[in-house]
Amino acid sequence: MSKPSIGFCGLGAMGMGMATHLVKQGYSVTGFDVYQPSLDRFKAAGGTPSTSLAESAKDKPFYIVMVASAMQAQPALFDKDGIVNALPKGATLLLCSTVPSAYAKSVEKDLGEAGRGDIFFIDAPVSGGAGRAADGTLSIMAGASDAAMEKGKWLLEEMSASSKLFIVAGGVGAGSNMKMVHQVLAAIQILSLSEAYGFAARLGLNGKEVYNKVIESTGWSWMFENRSQRTLKEDYFPGASAVTIILKDTGIITSMSRSVGFPATLCAIAEQVYFSALDRGWGANDDAGLVRLWSSEPVTSIQNSLPAEDKEAKLQLVVDLLTGIHLVSAAESISLAKHVGIPLPQLYELACDAAGGSAMFRDAGEKMITILEGKDNDSGRILGEYVKKLRTAVDEAQAIKCPLYLGTGALNLLLQTGSDSSLASLLKYYSVR
């Protein structure tokens, strides 16, 4: 059988990779974007460019929306000359943008009210970056009716790695909620790497030395390894992932958290720092450039003549800072997932090998889940050493007048564990009564 035609809206960094991957797999893909250079690139890659949403959707049994936000998705979908009116009867529509779960649910409702209940709709946000989008190895979190999933699962499989398609129970909205709790990790860890490099710069450490130390330590995260490639090269203009993108995702988290009474403490701190970057006019710059809040000097140009023992001690302070932040970020993500009804083992499987992954999430996350599921009372005191090390890093930062937004926030949360000093006591902070 011939492969079905696919319509595609949103040829940004991720969307371009997704759409061109499908072209390489032999599909006829018609792509829409408002930016002409993106259409030109798509045409050069073998796709069919379109300057009309309606034309991009006409006669397409499958359609993918990968715009930046719900504000962009709504008119693209429902304007008179938009996607929904042009789709053929019984088409399958995938919304792969990161949007609030409430918005995903509203799309399903609006389709019915527009007389297009025949459209099979799948809420399917993605994660993994432009490279994995182009390789067809994304992580995809999908929520839909059984009928819609039966129609569209093959297309999700085409764009995801074999073990990275997560069908989340709960229908439309569940996929977006899974992406939201994953982005708790991403939102915190994107800022944490700049905070770490900034702290290191104030300590007189060269960025390459910091990278080599962290990458093999408990301070490792996927975001640290990924964004470091641009931080060390100052590849910020425009870079690959604008500050406005992670700010949008962080806003989804903090807004949802307020609406359900959940204390997303580190995400709220991160959001305020992202606002500061926006105020400086950095919104379109790569988020790996947030280190400029701490150092105007390139982190790779910093020279020192520290004795080996002193240098190692300072590098360890940076590792301890990241370790403490990532420990608390794991608790924040997993606790929010429990609060909104996301299956915790599924989140763990997803995040361990996705953009929110970290050594601390991998090592502590599984035990956090057993505690929250009532399978472990966690009577052991295991956080004391983390508290001690993070306190030492924060004290050093205070001595040299270096701001540690996430580090200080994480330490304050860990200090609330008191003499108990256990994972259970940290998770108790996030429990909503």
Short mmCIF file of C-alpha atoms in Angstrom, two decimals:
data_model
loop_
_atom_site.label_atom_id
_atom_site.label_comp_id
_atom_site.label_asym_id
_atom_site.label_seq_id
_atom_site.Cartn_x
_atom_site.Cartn_y
_atom_site.Cartn_z
CA MET A 1 0.00 0.00 0.00
CA SER A 2 1.20 3.54 -0.71
CA LYS A 3 2.07 5.70 2.26
CA PRO A 4 -0.57 8.29 3.26
CA SER A 5 -0.03 12.02 2.73
CA ILE A 6 0.69 14.08 5.82
CA GLY A 7 0.11 17.75 6.55
CA PHE A 8 2.40 19.60 8.93
CA CYS A 9 2.19 23.01 10.62
CA GLY A 10 5.23 24.55 12.34
CA LEU A 11 8.67 24.14 10.76
CA GLY A 12 10.77 25.44 13.65
CA ALA A 13 13.83 23.66 15.04
CA MET A 14 11.87 20.62 16.25
CA GLY A 15 9.14 20.70 13.61
CA MET A 16 11.63 20.86 10.74
CA GLY A 17 13.38 17.77 12.05
CA MET A 18 10.11 15.87 12.48
CA ALA A 19 8.75 16.83 9.06
CA THR A 20 11.97 16.13 7.14
CA HIS A 21 12.34 12.79 8.91
CA LEU A 22 8.93 11.78 7.59
CA VAL A 23 9.98 12.90 4.10
CA LYS A 24 13.06 10.68 4.36
CA GLN A 25 10.80 7.78 5.30
CA GLY A 26 9.00 8.15 1.99
CA TYR A 27 5.93 10.13 3.02
CA SER A 28 4.54 13.01 0.99
CA VAL A 29 4.55 15.86 3.54
CA THR A 30 3.07 19.29 2.94
CA GLY A 31 4.46 21.75 5.45
CA PHE A 32 3.15 25.16 6.49
CA ASP A 33 5.10 27.91 8.23
CA VAL A 34 4.88 31.70 8.35
CA TYR A 35 8.67 32.03 7.92
CA GLN A 36 9.69 31.80 4.25
CA PRO A 37 13.30 30.64 4.89
CA SER A 38 11.89 27.63 6.75
CA LEU A 39 9.67 26.79 3.79
CA ASP A 40 12.69 27.08 1.50
CA ARG A 41 14.70 24.69 3.69
CA PHE A 42 11.80 22.26 3.78
CA LYS A 43 11.51 22.31 -0.01
CA ALA A 44 15.25 21.69 -0.36
CA ALA A 45 14.83 18.64 1.90
CA GLY A 46 12.18 17.16 -0.39
CA GLY A 47 9.02 18.41 1.30
CA THR A 48 6.15 20.32 -0.27
CA PRO A 49 5.99 23.86 1.17
CA SER A 50 2.71 25.73 1.58
CA THR A 51 1.84 29.29 2.55
CA SER A 52 -1.79 28.30 3.17
CA LEU A 53 -2.98 26.37 6.21
CA ALA A 54 -6.06 25.19 4.34
CA GLU A 55 -4.01 23.90 1.41
CA SER A 56 -1.60 22.12 3.74
CA ALA A 57 -4.56 20.25 5.26
CA LYS A 58 -6.65 19.58 2.15
CA ASP A 59 -7.02 15.85 1.45
CA LYS A 60 -4.57 14.97 4.23
CA PRO A 61 -5.74 11.96 6.25
CA PHE A 62 -3.07 12.76 8.87
CA TYR A 63 -2.02 16.16 10.16
CA ILE A 64 0.63 17.21 12.72
CA VAL A 65 0.69 20.53 14.55
CA MET A 66 4.06 21.54 16.02
CA VAL A 67 3.78 25.26 16.76
CA ALA A 68 5.30 26.97 19.80
CA SER A 69 2.24 27.55 21.97
CA ALA A 70 -1.50 27.21 22.48
CA MET A 71 -1.89 30.84 21.37
CA GLN A 72 -0.43 29.89 17.99
CA ALA A 73 -2.28 26.58 17.76
CA GLN A 74 -5.80 27.90 18.30
CA PRO A 75 -6.08 30.17 15.23
CA ALA A 76 -4.09 27.74 13.10
CA LEU A 77 -6.61 25.04 13.94
CA PHE A 78 -9.91 26.89 14.12
CA ASP A 79 -9.79 30.05 12.00
CA LYS A 80 -12.10 29.97 8.99
CA ASP A 81 -9.21 29.24 6.65
CA GLY A 82 -7.42 27.05 9.17
CA ILE A 83 -6.60 23.37 9.45
CA VAL A 84 -9.79 21.91 10.92
CA ASN A 85 -12.17 23.18 8.23
CA ALA A 86 -9.91 21.80 5.50
CA LEU A 87 -9.24 18.32 6.87
CA PRO A 88 -11.11 15.45 5.18
CA LYS A 89 -13.68 13.41 7.06
CA GLY A 90 -12.16 10.93 9.51
CA ALA A 91 -8.73 12.57 9.50
CA THR A 92 -6.31 12.04 12.39
CA LEU A 93 -4.94 15.19 14.05
CA LEU A 94 -1.83 15.17 16.26
CA LEU A 95 -1.03 18.14 18.49
CA CYS A 96 2.68 17.74 19.31
CA SER A 97 3.21 21.20 20.82
CA THR A 98 3.84 21.63 24.54
CA VAL A 99 0.58 23.15 25.82
CA PRO A 100 -1.40 23.10 29.07
CA SER A 101 -3.49 19.96 29.47
CA ALA A 102 -6.56 22.18 29.77
CA TYR A 103 -5.88 23.52 26.29
CA ALA A 104 -5.51 20.04 24.81
CA LYS A 105 -8.88 19.14 26.31
CA SER A 106 -10.40 22.33 24.90
CA VAL A 107 -9.29 21.34 21.40
CA GLU A 108 -11.21 18.09 21.71
CA LYS A 109 -14.27 20.05 22.89
CA ASP A 110 -13.94 22.67 20.14
CA LEU A 111 -13.71 19.98 17.47
CA GLY A 112 -17.08 18.67 18.59
CA GLU A 113 -18.64 22.12 18.71
CA ALA A 114 -17.30 22.87 15.21
CA GLY A 115 -19.08 19.79 13.89
CA ARG A 116 -15.80 17.92 13.42
CA GLY A 117 -16.30 15.14 15.90
CA ASP A 118 -15.26 12.83 13.08
CA ILE A 119 -11.63 13.93 13.51
CA PHE A 120 -9.49 11.57 15.60
CA PHE A 121 -7.50 13.80 17.95
CA ILE A 122 -4.28 12.86 19.79
CA ASP A 123 -2.59 14.98 22.47
CA ALA A 124 1.07 14.08 21.80
CA PRO A 125 3.80 16.45 23.08
CA VAL A 126 7.38 15.49 22.29
CA SER A 127 10.81 15.75 23.89
CA GLY A 128 14.38 15.14 22.78
CA GLY A 129 15.66 18.12 20.81
CA ALA A 130 16.14 18.90 17.15
CA GLY A 131 18.68 16.13 16.57
CA ARG A 132 16.40 13.35 17.78
CA ALA A 133 13.49 14.91 15.90
CA ALA A 134 15.47 14.62 12.66
CA ASP A 135 16.46 11.02 13.50
CA GLY A 136 12.92 9.94 14.37
CA THR A 137 13.98 9.00 17.90
CA LEU A 138 11.93 11.43 19.97
CA SER A 139 10.27 10.67 23.27
CA ILE A 140 6.52 11.12 22.76
CA MET A 141 3.86 11.28 25.47
CA ALA A 142 0.45 10.58 23.99
CA GLY A 143 -3.05 10.73 25.38
CA ALA A 144 -6.19 10.03 23.33
CA SER A 145 -9.28 7.92 23.02
CA ASP A 146 -8.70 4.28 22.17
CA ALA A 147 -10.12 4.86 18.70
CA ALA A 148 -7.83 7.82 17.99
CA MET A 149 -4.80 5.96 19.29
CA GLU A 150 -5.57 3.01 17.06
CA LYS A 151 -5.66 5.35 14.05
CA GLY A 152 -2.54 7.36 14.82
CA LYS A 153 -0.18 5.11 16.76
CA TRP A 154 1.77 4.11 13.67
CA LEU A 155 2.62 7.77 12.98
CA LEU A 156 3.74 8.31 16.56
CA GLU A 157 5.96 5.26 16.17
CA GLU A 158 7.51 6.70 13.01
CA MET A 159 8.68 9.78 14.94
CA SER A 160 9.79 8.16 18.20
CA ALA A 161 12.49 5.77 19.34
CA SER A 162 11.28 2.18 19.73
CA SER A 163 11.15 2.41 23.52
CA LYS A 164 10.23 6.09 23.77
CA LEU A 165 6.55 6.15 22.86
CA PHE A 166 4.57 6.51 26.09
CA ILE A 167 0.82 5.97 25.85
CA VAL A 168 -0.45 7.74 28.97
CA ALA A 169 -3.72 6.55 30.44
CA GLY A 170 -6.44 9.16 30.86
CA GLY A 171 -7.20 10.28 27.33
CA VAL A 172 -6.64 13.74 25.89
CA GLY A 173 -4.76 15.94 28.38
CA ALA A 174 -2.80 13.07 29.92
CA GLY A 175 0.00 13.40 27.38
CA SER A 176 0.35 17.11 28.10
CA ASN A 177 0.37 16.50 31.85
CA MET A 178 3.14 13.93 31.42
CA LYS A 179 5.14 16.46 29.39
CA MET A 180 4.49 19.10 32.05
CA VAL A 181 5.92 17.04 34.91
CA HIS A 182 8.89 16.09 32.73
CA GLN A 183 9.47 19.79 32.00
CA VAL A 184 9.75 20.45 35.73
CA LEU A 185 13.11 18.70 35.43
CA ALA A 186 14.03 20.46 32.21
CA ALA A 187 13.07 23.93 33.47
CA ILE A 188 15.18 23.59 36.60
CA GLN A 189 18.14 21.85 34.99
CA ILE A 190 18.49 24.31 32.11
CA LEU A 191 19.01 27.08 34.65
CA SER A 192 21.11 24.92 36.97
CA LEU A 193 23.88 24.45 34.41
CA SER A 194 24.23 28.22 33.91
CA GLU A 195 24.16 28.74 37.67
CA ALA A 196 26.89 26.11 38.00
CA TYR A 197 29.10 27.62 35.30
CA GLY A 198 28.50 31.08 36.76
CA PHE A 199 29.45 29.95 40.25
CA ALA A 200 32.52 28.21 38.82
CA ALA A 201 33.55 31.36 36.98
CA ARG A 202 33.36 33.35 40.22
CA LEU A 203 35.52 30.65 41.83
CA GLY A 204 38.10 31.13 39.08
CA LEU A 205 37.48 27.81 37.33
CA ASN A 206 37.72 27.28 33.58
CA GLY A 207 34.52 26.06 31.93
CA LYS A 208 36.15 23.09 30.23
CA GLU A 209 37.51 21.87 33.56
CA VAL A 210 34.03 22.19 35.03
CA TYR A 211 32.51 20.21 32.17
CA ASN A 212 35.03 17.39 32.52
CA LYS A 213 34.41 17.17 36.26
CA VAL A 214 30.60 17.30 36.18
CA ILE A 215 30.04 14.94 33.28
CA GLU A 216 31.30 11.94 35.28
CA SER A 217 29.73 12.94 38.61
CA THR A 218 26.48 12.94 40.57
CA GLY A 219 25.96 16.47 39.19
CA TRP A 220 25.39 15.17 35.65
CA SER A 221 22.18 15.90 33.80
CA TRP A 222 21.17 15.54 30.17
CA MET A 223 20.66 19.29 30.03
CA PHE A 224 24.15 19.93 31.42
CA GLU A 225 25.75 17.71 28.80
CA ASN A 226 23.59 19.05 25.97
CA ARG A 227 23.63 22.77 26.73
CA SER A 228 27.31 22.79 27.66
CA GLN A 229 28.13 22.32 23.99
CA ARG A 230 26.72 25.79 23.33
CA THR A 231 27.78 27.40 26.62
CA LEU A 232 31.42 26.52 26.00
CA LYS A 233 31.25 27.91 22.45
CA GLU A 234 29.01 30.91 23.28
CA ASP A 235 26.62 29.68 20.60
CA TYR A 236 23.68 31.82 21.69
CA PHE A 237 22.69 33.91 18.67
CA PRO A 238 20.17 32.57 18.01
CA GLY A 239 21.33 29.14 19.15
CA ALA A 240 19.05 26.13 19.08
CA SER A 241 16.58 26.69 21.94
CA ALA A 242 15.39 30.20 22.79
CA VAL A 243 14.85 31.38 26.35
CA THR A 244 11.22 32.10 25.44
CA ILE A 245 10.61 28.40 24.81
CA ILE A 246 11.62 27.17 28.25
CA LEU A 247 9.94 30.23 29.79
CA LYS A 248 6.69 29.21 28.10
CA ASP A 249 7.01 25.67 29.44
CA THR A 250 7.87 26.93 32.93
CA GLY A 251 4.81 29.17 32.84
CA ILE A 252 2.62 26.14 32.12
CA ILE A 253 4.06 24.42 35.18
CA THR A 254 3.70 27.35 37.57
CA SER A 255 0.20 28.25 36.38
CA MET A 256 -1.03 24.68 36.68
CA SER A 257 0.65 24.31 40.07
CA ARG A 258 -1.06 27.40 41.44
CA SER A 259 -4.42 26.21 40.11
CA VAL A 260 -4.11 22.88 41.96
CA GLY A 261 -2.41 24.27 45.07
CA PHE A 262 0.97 22.63 44.51
CA PRO A 263 4.21 24.34 45.68
CA ALA A 264 6.41 24.20 42.55
CA THR A 265 9.13 26.05 44.44
CA LEU A 266 12.21 25.55 42.26
CA CYS A 267 10.23 26.04 39.05
CA ALA A 268 8.89 29.32 40.42
CA ILE A 269 12.46 30.43 41.16
CA ALA A 270 13.56 29.43 37.66
CA GLU A 271 10.68 31.35 36.12
CA GLN A 272 11.75 34.55 37.88
CA VAL A 273 15.31 34.18 36.55
CA TYR A 274 13.98 33.57 33.04
CA PHE A 275 11.98 36.79 33.40
CA SER A 276 15.22 38.56 34.28
CA ALA A 277 16.81 37.25 31.08
CA LEU A 278 13.77 38.39 29.11
CA ASP A 279 14.09 41.88 30.61
CA ARG A 280 17.66 42.02 29.29
CA GLY A 281 16.43 41.34 25.78
CA TRP A 282 17.68 37.76 25.70
CA GLY A 283 14.37 36.09 24.89
CA ALA A 284 15.39 35.03 21.38
CA ASN A 285 18.89 33.96 22.51
CA ASP A 286 19.75 30.37 23.37
CA ASP A 287 18.97 29.38 26.96
CA ALA A 288 22.55 28.06 27.29
CA GLY A 289 23.57 31.72 27.40
CA LEU A 290 21.95 32.40 30.76
CA VAL A 291 25.43 32.06 32.27
CA ARG A 292 25.88 35.69 31.22
CA LEU A 293 23.82 36.61 34.27
CA TRP A 294 26.90 35.61 36.27
CA SER A 295 29.84 36.25 33.96
CA SER A 296 30.36 38.56 30.99
CA GLU A 297 33.65 36.77 30.33
CA PRO A 298 33.48 33.53 28.30
CA VAL A 299 33.73 30.65 30.76
CA THR A 300 36.39 28.93 28.63
CA SER A 301 38.69 31.96 28.79
CA ILE A 302 39.04 31.95 32.58
CA GLN A 303 42.59 31.13 33.64
CA ASN A 304 43.86 30.17 37.06
CA SER A 305 46.99 28.96 38.76
CA LEU A 306 45.27 27.23 41.63
CA PRO A 307 47.11 24.39 43.37
CA ALA A 308 45.67 21.05 42.29
CA GLU A 309 44.10 20.38 45.70
CA ASP A 310 42.37 23.78 45.80
CA LYS A 311 41.11 23.41 42.23
CA GLU A 312 39.67 19.98 42.98
CA ALA A 313 37.93 21.29 46.10
CA LYS A 314 36.32 24.11 44.13
CA LEU A 315 35.25 21.79 41.33
CA GLN A 316 33.62 19.58 43.95
CA LEU A 317 31.64 22.59 45.22
CA VAL A 318 30.15 22.93 41.72
CA VAL A 319 29.28 19.24 41.62
CA ASP A 320 27.68 19.46 45.07
CA LEU A 321 25.63 22.46 43.98
CA LEU A 322 24.23 20.61 40.97
CA THR A 323 23.68 17.39 42.94
CA GLY A 324 21.58 19.18 45.57
CA ILE A 325 19.51 21.06 42.98
CA HIS A 326 18.84 17.92 40.95
CA LEU A 327 17.83 15.94 44.03
CA VAL A 328 15.17 18.50 44.88
CA SER A 329 14.08 18.84 41.24
CA ALA A 330 13.42 15.08 41.19
CA ALA A 331 11.21 15.41 44.27
CA GLU A 332 9.34 18.36 42.74
CA SER A 333 8.66 16.57 39.45
CA ILE A 334 7.63 13.25 40.95
CA SER A 335 5.43 14.88 43.59
CA LEU A 336 3.63 17.00 40.98
CA ALA A 337 3.13 13.88 38.84
CA LYS A 338 1.45 12.14 41.76
CA HIS A 339 -0.68 15.20 42.44
CA VAL A 340 -2.08 15.33 38.88
CA GLY A 341 -2.47 11.57 38.51
CA ILE A 342 0.43 10.67 36.21
CA PRO A 343 1.69 7.05 36.56
CA LEU A 344 4.95 7.43 38.48
CA PRO A 345 6.80 4.38 37.07
CA GLN A 346 6.00 5.62 33.57
CA LEU A 347 7.43 9.06 34.39
CA TYR A 348 10.57 7.42 35.77
CA GLU A 349 11.06 5.32 32.65
CA LEU A 350 10.51 8.38 30.44
CA ALA A 351 12.67 10.88 32.29
CA CYS A 352 15.67 8.66 32.96
CA ASP A 353 16.48 8.65 29.27
CA ALA A 354 15.00 11.95 28.10
CA ALA A 355 15.93 15.61 28.26
CA GLY A 356 15.03 15.81 31.96
CA GLY A 357 17.31 12.97 32.97
CA SER A 358 19.94 13.38 35.67
CA ALA A 359 22.14 11.18 37.82
CA MET A 360 20.11 12.15 40.88
CA PHE A 361 16.75 11.46 39.23
CA ARG A 362 18.02 8.05 38.19
CA ASP A 363 19.50 7.22 41.60
CA ALA A 364 16.91 8.75 43.95
CA GLY A 365 13.78 8.91 41.79
CA GLU A 366 12.94 5.23 41.99
CA LYS A 367 13.04 5.27 45.80
CA MET A 368 10.93 8.45 45.88
CA ILE A 369 8.30 6.64 43.85
CA THR A 370 8.21 3.65 46.19
CA ILE A 371 7.73 6.05 49.12
CA LEU A 372 4.89 7.94 47.42
CA GLU A 373 3.24 4.66 46.45
CA GLY A 374 3.38 3.51 50.08
CA LYS A 375 5.80 0.65 49.42
CA ASP A 376 8.66 2.08 51.52
CA ASN A 377 8.49 4.20 54.68
CA ASP A 378 12.10 5.39 54.18
CA SER A 379 13.18 5.28 57.78
CA GLY A 380 16.85 5.74 56.88
CA ARG A 381 18.55 9.14 57.14
CA ILE A 382 20.18 9.56 53.78
CA LEU A 383 20.01 13.29 53.02
CA GLY A 384 22.32 14.62 55.70
CA GLU A 385 25.45 14.49 53.56
CA TYR A 386 23.68 16.20 50.63
CA VAL A 387 22.49 18.97 52.96
CA LYS A 388 25.97 19.43 54.39
CA LYS A 389 27.65 19.64 50.97
CA LEU A 390 25.07 21.97 49.47
CA ARG A 391 25.27 24.22 52.52
CA THR A 392 29.04 24.44 52.06
CA ALA A 393 28.60 25.48 48.42
CA VAL A 394 25.98 28.10 49.30
CA ASP A 395 28.16 29.45 52.13
CA GLU A 396 31.07 29.80 49.70
CA ALA A 397 28.84 31.59 47.20
CA GLN A 398 27.69 33.98 49.92
CA ALA A 399 31.31 34.69 50.85
CA ILE A 400 32.19 35.69 47.28
CA LYS A 401 28.84 37.47 46.71
CA CYS A 402 27.70 35.08 43.98
CA PRO A 403 23.92 34.59 43.52
CA LEU A 404 22.75 30.99 43.66
CA TYR A 405 19.01 31.16 42.98
CA LEU A 406 18.29 27.45 42.65
CA GLY A 407 21.05 26.39 45.04
CA THR A 408 19.71 28.52 47.86
CA GLY A 409 16.14 27.45 47.15
CA ALA A 410 17.10 23.77 47.14
CA LEU A 411 19.07 24.15 50.37
CA ASN A 412 16.15 25.84 52.13
CA LEU A 413 13.89 22.95 51.14
CA LEU A 414 16.40 20.36 52.30
CA LEU A 415 16.85 22.16 55.61
CA GLN A 416 13.12 21.69 56.20
CA THR A 417 13.74 17.94 56.41
CA GLY A 418 15.11 18.68 59.89
CA SER A 419 16.65 15.99 62.01
CA ASP A 420 14.79 13.32 60.03
CA SER A 421 16.82 14.16 56.93
CA SER A 422 15.15 11.54 54.72
CA LEU A 423 13.64 11.40 51.26
CA ALA A 424 10.24 10.94 52.88
CA SER A 425 10.63 14.20 54.78
CA LEU A 426 11.62 16.03 51.56
CA LEU A 427 8.61 14.62 49.75
CA LYS A 428 6.40 15.63 52.68
CA TYR A 429 7.11 19.28 51.83
CA TYR A 430 5.36 18.76 48.49
CA SER A 431 2.42 16.77 49.84
CA VAL A 432 -0.78 18.77 49.43
CA ARG A 433 -3.41 18.21 52.06
#
